[in-house]
C-alpha positions as a printed Julia matrix, in Angstrom:
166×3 Matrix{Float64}:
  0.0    0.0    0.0
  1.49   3.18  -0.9
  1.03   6.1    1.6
 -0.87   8.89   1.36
  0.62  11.97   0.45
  1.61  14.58   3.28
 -0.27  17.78   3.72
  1.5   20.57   4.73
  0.43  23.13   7.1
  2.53  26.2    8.9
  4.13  25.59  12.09
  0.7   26.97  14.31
  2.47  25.61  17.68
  5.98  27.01  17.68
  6.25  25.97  21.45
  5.73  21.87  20.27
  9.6   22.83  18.7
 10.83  23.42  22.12
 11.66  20.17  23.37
 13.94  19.4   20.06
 15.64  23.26  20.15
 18.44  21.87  21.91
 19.49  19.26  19.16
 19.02  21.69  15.98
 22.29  23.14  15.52
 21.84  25.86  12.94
 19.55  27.16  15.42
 22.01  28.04  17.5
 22.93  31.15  19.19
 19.67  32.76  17.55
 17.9   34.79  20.41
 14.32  33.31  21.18
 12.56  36.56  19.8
 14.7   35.9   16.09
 13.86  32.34  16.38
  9.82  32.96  17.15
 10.22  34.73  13.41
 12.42  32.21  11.47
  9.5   29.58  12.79
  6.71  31.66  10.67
  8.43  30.38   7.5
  8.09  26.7    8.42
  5.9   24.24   7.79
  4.81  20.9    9.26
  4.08  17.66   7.46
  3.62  14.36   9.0
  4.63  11.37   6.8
  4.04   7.67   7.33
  5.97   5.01   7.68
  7.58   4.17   3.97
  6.4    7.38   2.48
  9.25   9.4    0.75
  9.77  12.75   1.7
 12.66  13.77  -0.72
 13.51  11.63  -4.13
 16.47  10.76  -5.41
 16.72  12.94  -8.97
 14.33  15.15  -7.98
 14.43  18.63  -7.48
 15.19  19.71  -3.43
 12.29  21.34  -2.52
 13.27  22.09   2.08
 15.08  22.07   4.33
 14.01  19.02   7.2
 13.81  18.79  11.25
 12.72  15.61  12.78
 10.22  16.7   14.73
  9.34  12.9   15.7
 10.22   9.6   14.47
 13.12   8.43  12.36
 14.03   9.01   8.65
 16.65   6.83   6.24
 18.79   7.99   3.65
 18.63   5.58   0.87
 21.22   5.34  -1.92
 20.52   3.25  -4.99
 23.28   1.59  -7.07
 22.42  -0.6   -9.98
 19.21  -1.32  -9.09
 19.82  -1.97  -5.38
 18.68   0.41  -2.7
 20.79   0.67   0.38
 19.72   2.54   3.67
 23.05   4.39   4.32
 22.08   6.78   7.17
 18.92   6.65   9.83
 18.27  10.59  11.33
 16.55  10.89  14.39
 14.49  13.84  16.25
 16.34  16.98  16.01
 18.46  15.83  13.29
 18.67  17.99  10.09
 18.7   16.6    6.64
 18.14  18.18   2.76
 20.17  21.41   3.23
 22.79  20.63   1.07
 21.07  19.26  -1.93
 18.77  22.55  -1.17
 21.58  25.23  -0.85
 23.45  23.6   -4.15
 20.74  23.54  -6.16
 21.65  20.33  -7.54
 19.23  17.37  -7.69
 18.9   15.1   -5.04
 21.75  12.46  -4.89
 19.56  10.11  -2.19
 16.11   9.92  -1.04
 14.9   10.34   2.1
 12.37   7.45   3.29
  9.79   7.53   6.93
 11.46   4.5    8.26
  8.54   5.27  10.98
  5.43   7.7   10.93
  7.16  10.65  11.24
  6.21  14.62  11.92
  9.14  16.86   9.84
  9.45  21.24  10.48
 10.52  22.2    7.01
 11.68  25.26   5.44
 11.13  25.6    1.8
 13.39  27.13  -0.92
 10.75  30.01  -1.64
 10.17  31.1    2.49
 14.17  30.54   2.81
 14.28  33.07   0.07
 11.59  35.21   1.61
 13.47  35.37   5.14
 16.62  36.76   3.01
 14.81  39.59   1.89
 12.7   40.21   4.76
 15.13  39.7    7.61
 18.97  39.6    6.22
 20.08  39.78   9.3
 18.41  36.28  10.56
 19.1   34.65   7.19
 22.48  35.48   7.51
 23.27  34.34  11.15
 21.36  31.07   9.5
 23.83  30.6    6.47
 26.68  30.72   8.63
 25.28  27.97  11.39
 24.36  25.89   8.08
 27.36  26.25   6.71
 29.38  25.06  10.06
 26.85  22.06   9.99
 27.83  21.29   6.66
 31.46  21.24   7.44
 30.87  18.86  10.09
 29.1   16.31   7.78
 32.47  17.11   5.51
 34.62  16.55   7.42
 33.03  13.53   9.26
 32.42  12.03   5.91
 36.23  12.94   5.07
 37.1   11.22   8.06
 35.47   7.77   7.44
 36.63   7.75   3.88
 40.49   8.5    5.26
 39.35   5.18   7.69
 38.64   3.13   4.88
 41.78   4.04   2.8
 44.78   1.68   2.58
 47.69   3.52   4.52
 50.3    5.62   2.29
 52.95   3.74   4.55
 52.76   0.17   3.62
């Protein structure tokens, strides 16, 4: 059975984002008053378990929070789909392909029913004219994130590299 497709709504209860605030990095250091107006440009959709929220090939569309639940990245390689990744609540996901404007190079599967805060391309773009300030202090926590996830991956690739020495 295929699920049903997710309806998106804005983010009425910015307080149910509270308990989660802690684990959203490129949230921090933005003052509570900044961060009550970034949460006006997101949305909420809740997904079910095996829908896909982001396609590999496809266009990125958001940005993604777990709000609740669990997510898999899924890579597919000659007709065989491996989960690569699980994120969990709090955990981030879809900036990159977003902010590159390439197509996505994974999709993103509900491993459980899941509840996702999103931020799309056009209200990302609507926040940068509207408050430069906030979408600036964003791009720079996004951009640390993505370093991390650099130079983690960089790190496990190094692992997995015969050594220069033998």
């Amino acid at each position: 059975m295929i699920p049903p497709k997710p309806q998106f709504e804005a983010l009425a209860d910015p307080e149910s984002v509270l308990p989660i605030l802690e684990k959203i990095s490129f949230l921090g250091g933005i003052t509570d008053e900044k961060r009550a107006l970034i949460f006006q440009y997101f949305q909420v959709a809740h997904f079910a378990k095996g829908a896909y929220i982001a396609k590999e090939g496809e266009e990125p569309s958001h940005l993604y929070i777990i709000q609740e639940g669990q997510v898999e990245l899924q890579i597919t390689d000659r007709s065989v789909t491996v989960s690569k990744r699980s994120f969990h609540v709090g955990d981030c996901f879809g900036e990159a392909a977003m902010l590159s404007l390439i197509n996505n190079t994974a999709s993103f599967v509900a491993a459980e029913d899941c509840t996702l805060i999103m931020l799309s391309r056009r209200n990302l773009n609507k926040l940068r004219s509207e408050a430069p300030d906030i979408f600036c202090q964003l791009m720079v926590n996004l951009a640390r994130d993505l370093a991390r996830k650099l130079q983690y991956t960089d790190m496990l690739l190094l692992k997995k590299q015969p050594s220069l020495s033998s």
